[in-house]
XYZ file of N, CA, C and O in Angstrom:
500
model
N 0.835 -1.174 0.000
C 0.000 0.000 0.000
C 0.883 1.242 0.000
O 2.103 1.258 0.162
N -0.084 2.481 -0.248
C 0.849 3.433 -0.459
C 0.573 4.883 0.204
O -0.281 5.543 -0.387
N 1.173 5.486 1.358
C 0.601 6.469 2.110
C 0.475 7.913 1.247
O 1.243 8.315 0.372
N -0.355 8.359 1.607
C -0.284 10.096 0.423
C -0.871 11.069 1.098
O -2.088 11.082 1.283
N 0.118 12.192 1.632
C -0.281 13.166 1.936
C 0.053 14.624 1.376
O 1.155 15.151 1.533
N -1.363 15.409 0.488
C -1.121 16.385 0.415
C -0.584 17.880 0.822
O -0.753 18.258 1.981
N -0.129 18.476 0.151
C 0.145 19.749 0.977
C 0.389 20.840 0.128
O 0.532 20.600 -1.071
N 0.475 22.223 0.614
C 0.343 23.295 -0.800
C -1.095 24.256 -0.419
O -1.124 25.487 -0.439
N -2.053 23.502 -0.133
C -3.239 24.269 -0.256
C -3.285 25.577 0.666
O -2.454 25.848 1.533
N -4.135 26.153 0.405
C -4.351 27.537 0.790
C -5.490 28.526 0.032
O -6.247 28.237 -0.895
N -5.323 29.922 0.833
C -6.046 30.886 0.083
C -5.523 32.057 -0.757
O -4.522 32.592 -0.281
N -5.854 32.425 -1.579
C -5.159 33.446 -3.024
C -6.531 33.767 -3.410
O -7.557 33.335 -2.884
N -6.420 34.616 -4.439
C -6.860 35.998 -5.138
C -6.978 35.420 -6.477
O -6.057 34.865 -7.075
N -8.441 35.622 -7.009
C -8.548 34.830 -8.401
C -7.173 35.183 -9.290
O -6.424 36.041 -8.825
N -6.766 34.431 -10.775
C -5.865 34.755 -11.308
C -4.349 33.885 -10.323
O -3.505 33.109 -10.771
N -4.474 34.287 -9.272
C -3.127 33.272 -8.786
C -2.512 32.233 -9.073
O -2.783 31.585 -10.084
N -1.793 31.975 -8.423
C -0.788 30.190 -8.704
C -0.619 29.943 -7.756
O -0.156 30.612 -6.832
N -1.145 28.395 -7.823
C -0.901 27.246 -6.577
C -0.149 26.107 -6.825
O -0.745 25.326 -7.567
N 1.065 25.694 -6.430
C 1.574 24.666 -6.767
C 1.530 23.672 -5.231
O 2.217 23.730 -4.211
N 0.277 22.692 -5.679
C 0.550 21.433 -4.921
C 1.260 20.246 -4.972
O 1.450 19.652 -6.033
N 1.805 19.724 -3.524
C 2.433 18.297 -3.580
C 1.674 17.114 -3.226
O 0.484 17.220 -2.932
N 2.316 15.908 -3.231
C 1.580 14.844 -2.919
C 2.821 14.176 -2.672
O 3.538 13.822 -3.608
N 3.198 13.931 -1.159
C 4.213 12.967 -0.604
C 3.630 11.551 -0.405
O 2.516 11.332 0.070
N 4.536 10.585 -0.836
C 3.779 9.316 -0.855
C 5.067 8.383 -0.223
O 6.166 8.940 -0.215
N 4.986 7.112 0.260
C 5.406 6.508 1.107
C 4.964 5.202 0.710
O 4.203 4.970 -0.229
N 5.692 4.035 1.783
C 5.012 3.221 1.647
C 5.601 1.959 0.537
O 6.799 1.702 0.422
N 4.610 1.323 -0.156
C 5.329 0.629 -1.558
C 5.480 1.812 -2.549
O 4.836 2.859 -2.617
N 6.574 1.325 -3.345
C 6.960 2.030 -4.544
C 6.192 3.193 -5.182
O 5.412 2.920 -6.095
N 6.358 4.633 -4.734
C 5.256 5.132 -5.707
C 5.021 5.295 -7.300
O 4.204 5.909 -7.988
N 6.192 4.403 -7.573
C 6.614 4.871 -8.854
C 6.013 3.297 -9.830
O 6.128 2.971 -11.012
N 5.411 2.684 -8.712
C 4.862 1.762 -9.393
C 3.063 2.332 -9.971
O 2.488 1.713 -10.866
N 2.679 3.062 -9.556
C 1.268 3.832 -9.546
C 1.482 5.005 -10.675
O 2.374 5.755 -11.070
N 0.159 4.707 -10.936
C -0.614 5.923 -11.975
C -0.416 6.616 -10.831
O 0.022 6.056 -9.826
N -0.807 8.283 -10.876
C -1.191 9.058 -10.059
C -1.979 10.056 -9.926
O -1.840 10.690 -10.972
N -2.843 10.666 -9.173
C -4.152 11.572 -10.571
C -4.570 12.638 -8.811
O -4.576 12.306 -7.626
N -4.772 13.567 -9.328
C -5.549 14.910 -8.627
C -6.918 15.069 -9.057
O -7.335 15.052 -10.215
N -7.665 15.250 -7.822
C -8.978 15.606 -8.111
C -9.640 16.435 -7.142
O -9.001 16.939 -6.219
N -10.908 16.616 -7.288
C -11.199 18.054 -5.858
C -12.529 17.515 -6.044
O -12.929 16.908 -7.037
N -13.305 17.853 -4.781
C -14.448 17.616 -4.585
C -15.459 19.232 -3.646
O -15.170 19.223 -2.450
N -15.847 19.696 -3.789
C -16.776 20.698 -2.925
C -18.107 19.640 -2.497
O -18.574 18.649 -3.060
N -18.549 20.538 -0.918
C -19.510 19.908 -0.542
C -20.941 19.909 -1.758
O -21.156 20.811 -2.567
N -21.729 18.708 -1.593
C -22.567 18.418 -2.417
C -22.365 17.902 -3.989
O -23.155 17.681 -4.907
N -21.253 17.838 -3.880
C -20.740 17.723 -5.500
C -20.314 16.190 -5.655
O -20.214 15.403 -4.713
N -20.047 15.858 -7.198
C -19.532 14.584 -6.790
C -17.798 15.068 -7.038
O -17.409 16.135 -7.512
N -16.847 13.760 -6.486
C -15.133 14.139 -6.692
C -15.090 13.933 -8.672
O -15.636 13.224 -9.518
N -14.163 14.961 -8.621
C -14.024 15.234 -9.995
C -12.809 15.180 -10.433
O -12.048 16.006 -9.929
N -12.243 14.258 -11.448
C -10.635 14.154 -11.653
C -10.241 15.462 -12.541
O -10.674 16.100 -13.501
N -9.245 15.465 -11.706
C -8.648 16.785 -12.911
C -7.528 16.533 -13.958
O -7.434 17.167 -15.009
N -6.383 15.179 -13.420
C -5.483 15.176 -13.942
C -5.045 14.030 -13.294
O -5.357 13.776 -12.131
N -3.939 12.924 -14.373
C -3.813 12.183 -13.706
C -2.330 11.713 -14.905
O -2.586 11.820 -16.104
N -1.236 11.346 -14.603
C -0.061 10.579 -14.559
C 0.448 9.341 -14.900
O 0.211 8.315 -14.263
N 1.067 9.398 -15.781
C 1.814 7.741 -15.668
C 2.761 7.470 -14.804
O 3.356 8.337 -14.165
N 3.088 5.550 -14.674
C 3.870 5.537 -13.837
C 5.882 6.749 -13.937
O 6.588 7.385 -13.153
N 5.882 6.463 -15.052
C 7.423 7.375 -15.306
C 7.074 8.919 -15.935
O 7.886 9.715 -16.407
N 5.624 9.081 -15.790
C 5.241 10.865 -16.548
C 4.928 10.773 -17.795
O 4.119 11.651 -18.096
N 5.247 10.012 -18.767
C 5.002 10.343 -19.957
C 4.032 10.224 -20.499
O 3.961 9.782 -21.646
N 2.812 10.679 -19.642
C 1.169 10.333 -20.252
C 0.641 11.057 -18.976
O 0.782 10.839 -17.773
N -0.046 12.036 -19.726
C -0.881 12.910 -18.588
C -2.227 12.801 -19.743
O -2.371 12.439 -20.911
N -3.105 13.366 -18.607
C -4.509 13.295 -18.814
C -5.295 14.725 -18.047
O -5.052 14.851 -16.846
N -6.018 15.557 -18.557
C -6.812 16.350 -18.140
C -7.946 16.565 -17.957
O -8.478 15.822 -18.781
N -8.824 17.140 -17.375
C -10.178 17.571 -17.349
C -9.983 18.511 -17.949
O -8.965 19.183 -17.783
N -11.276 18.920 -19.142
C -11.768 19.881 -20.007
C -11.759 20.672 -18.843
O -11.309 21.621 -19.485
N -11.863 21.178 -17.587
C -12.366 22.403 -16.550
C -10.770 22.735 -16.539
O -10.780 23.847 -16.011
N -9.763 22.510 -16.738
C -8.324 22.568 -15.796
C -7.801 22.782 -16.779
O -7.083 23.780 -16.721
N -7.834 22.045 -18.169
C -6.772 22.281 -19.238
C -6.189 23.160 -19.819
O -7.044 23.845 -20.381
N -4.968 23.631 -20.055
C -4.305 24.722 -20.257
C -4.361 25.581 -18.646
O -3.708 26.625 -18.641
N -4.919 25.302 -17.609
C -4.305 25.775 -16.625
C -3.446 25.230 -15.460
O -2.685 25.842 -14.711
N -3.792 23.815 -15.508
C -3.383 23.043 -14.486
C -2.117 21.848 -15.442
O -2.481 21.214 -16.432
N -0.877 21.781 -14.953
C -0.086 20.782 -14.834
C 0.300 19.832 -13.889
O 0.674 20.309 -12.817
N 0.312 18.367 -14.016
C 0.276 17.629 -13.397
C 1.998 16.775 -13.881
O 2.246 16.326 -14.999
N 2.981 16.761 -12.641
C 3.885 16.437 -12.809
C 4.643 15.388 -11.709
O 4.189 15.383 -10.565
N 5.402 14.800 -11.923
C 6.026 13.790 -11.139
C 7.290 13.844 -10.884
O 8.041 14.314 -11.739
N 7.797 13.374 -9.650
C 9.914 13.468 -9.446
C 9.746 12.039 -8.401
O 9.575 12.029 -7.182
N 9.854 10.931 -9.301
C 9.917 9.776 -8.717
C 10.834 9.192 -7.567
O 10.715 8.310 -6.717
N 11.941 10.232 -7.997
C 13.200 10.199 -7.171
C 12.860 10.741 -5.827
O 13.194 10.181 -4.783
N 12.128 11.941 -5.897
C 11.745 12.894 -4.337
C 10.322 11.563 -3.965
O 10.214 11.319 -2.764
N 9.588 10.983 -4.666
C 8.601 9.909 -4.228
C 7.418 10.957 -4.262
O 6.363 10.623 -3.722
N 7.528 12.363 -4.935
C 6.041 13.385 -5.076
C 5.448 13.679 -6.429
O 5.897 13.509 -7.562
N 4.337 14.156 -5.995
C 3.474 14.435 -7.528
C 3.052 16.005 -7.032
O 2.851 16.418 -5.890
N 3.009 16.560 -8.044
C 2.599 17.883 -8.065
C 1.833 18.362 -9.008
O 1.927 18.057 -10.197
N 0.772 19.392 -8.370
C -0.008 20.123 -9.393
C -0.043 21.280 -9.286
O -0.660 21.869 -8.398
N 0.847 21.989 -10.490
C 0.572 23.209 -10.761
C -0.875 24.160 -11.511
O -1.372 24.301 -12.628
N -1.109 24.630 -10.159
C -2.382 25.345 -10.582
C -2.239 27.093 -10.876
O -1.709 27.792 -10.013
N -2.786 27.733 -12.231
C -2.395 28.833 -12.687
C -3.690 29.286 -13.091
O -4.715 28.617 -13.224
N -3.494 30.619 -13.286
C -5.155 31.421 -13.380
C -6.195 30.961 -13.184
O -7.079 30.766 -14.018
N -6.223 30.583 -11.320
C -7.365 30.265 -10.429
C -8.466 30.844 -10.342
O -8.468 32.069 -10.225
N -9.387 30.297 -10.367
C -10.914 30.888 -10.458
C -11.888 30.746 -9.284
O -11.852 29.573 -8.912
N -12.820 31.535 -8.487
C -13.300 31.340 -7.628
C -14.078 29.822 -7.689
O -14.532 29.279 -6.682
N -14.140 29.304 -8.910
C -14.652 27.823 -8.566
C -14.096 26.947 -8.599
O -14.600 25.832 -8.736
N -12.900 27.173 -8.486
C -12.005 26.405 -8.507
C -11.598 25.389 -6.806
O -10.976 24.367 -6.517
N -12.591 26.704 -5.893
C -12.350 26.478 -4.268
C -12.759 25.362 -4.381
O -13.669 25.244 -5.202
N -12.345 24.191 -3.712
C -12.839 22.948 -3.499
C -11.479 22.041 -2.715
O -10.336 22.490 -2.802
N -11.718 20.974 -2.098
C -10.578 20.045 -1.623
C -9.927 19.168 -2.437
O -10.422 18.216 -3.040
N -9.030 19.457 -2.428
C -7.943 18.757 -3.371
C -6.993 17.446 -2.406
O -6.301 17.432 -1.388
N -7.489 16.393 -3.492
C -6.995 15.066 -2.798
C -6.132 14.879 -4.313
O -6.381 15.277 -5.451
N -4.966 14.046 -3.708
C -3.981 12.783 -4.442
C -4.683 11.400 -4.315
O -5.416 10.968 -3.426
N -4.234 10.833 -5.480
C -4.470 9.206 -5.492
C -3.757 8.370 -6.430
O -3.394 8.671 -7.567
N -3.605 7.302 -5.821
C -2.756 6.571 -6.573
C -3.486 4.739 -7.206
O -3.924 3.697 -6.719
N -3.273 5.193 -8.195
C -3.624 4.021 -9.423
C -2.920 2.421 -9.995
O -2.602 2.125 -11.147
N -2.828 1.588 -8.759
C -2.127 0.511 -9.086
C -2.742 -0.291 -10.497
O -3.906 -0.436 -10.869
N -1.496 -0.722 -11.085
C -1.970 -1.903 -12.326
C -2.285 -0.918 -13.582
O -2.964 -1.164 -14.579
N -1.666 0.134 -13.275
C -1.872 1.471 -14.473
C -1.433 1.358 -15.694
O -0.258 1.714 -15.784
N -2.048 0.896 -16.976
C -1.346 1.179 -18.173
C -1.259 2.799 -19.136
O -0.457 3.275 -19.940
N -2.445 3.211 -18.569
C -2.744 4.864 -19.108
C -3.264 5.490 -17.603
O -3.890 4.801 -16.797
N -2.992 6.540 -17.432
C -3.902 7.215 -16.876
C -5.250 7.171 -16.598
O -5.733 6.406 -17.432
N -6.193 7.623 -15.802
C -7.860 8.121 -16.419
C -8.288 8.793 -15.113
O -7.941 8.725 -13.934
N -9.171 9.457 -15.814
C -9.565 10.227 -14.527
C -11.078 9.874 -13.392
O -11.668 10.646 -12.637
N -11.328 8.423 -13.686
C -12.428 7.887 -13.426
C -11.918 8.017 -11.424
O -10.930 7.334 -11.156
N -12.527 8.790 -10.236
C -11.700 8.171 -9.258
C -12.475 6.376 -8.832
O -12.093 5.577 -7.977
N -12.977 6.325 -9.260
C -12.947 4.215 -9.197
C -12.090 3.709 -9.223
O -11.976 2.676 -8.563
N -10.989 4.228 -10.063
C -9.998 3.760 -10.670
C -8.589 3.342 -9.378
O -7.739 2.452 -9.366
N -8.919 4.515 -8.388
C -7.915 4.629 -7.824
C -8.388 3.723 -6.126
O -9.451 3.599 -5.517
N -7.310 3.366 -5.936
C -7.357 2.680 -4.468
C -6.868 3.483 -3.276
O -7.204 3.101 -2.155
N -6.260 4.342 -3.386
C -5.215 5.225 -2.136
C -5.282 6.731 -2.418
O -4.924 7.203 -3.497
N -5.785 7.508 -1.337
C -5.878 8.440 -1.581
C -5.343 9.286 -0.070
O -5.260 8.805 1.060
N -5.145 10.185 -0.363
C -4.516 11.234 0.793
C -5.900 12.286 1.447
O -7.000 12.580 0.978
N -5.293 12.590 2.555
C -6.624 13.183 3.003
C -7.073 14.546 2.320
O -8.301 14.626 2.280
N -6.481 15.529 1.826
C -6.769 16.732 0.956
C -6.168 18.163 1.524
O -5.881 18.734 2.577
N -6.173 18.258 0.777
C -5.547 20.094 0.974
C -6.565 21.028 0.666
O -7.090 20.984 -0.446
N -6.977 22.023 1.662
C -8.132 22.861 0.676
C -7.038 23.948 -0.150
O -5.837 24.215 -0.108
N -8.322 24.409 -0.959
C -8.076 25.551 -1.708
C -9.077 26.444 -1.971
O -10.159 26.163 -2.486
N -8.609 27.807 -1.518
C -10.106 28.777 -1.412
C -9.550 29.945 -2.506
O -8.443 30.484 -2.542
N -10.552 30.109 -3.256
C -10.186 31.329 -4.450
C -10.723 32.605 -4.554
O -11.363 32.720 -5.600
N -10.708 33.655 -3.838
C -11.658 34.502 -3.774
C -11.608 35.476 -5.051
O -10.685 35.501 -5.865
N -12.722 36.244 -5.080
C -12.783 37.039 -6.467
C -12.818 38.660 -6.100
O -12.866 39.496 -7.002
């Protein structure tokens, strides 16, 4: 299994940049897909982005694309998401997860077995 805890989150001013981590532990993280997603109360969790095991296959949500990068340093054992021209709806909790038996990415979270507890993120306008 594989431990994951986010960190990064906070509050900013629409237009800002947030760059989150995802420290992981545990078995190999470099054996796992890896994927970001956020959920607000009442909503369902929504993938935003998600990773191959060595990076070379990312995946986006139509809501994030062209603003959000999703990147990996297998060596440090973290995943990161760079978030850029933030939008007040963008506020929501941002969880990591990790995707054993991964051949592509996807942003289904079914997909994923391990997840970290979340980082918020508040965007005011």
């Amino acid at each position: 299994q594989v431990h994951l805890v986010e960190s990064g989150g906070g509050s900013l001013q629409a237009g800002g940049s947030l760059r989150l981590s995802c420290a992981a532990s545990g078995d190999n993280p470099s054996w796992y897909c890896m994927g970001w997603f956020r959920q607000v109360p009442g909503k369902e969790r929504e993938g935003l982005a998600g990773i191959s095991t060595a990076g070379g296959r990312t995946v986006y949500a139509d809501s994030v694309k062209g603003r959000f990068t999703i990147s990996r340093d297998n060596a440090k054992n973290t995943v990161y998401l760079q978030m850029n021209s933030l939008k007040p709806e963008d506020t929501a909790m941002y969880y990591c997860a990790a995707h054993d038996r991964c051949y592509v990415p996807v942003l289904s979270p079914t997909a994923y077995s391990y997840w970290g507890q979340g980082t918020q993120v508040t965007v005011s306008s």
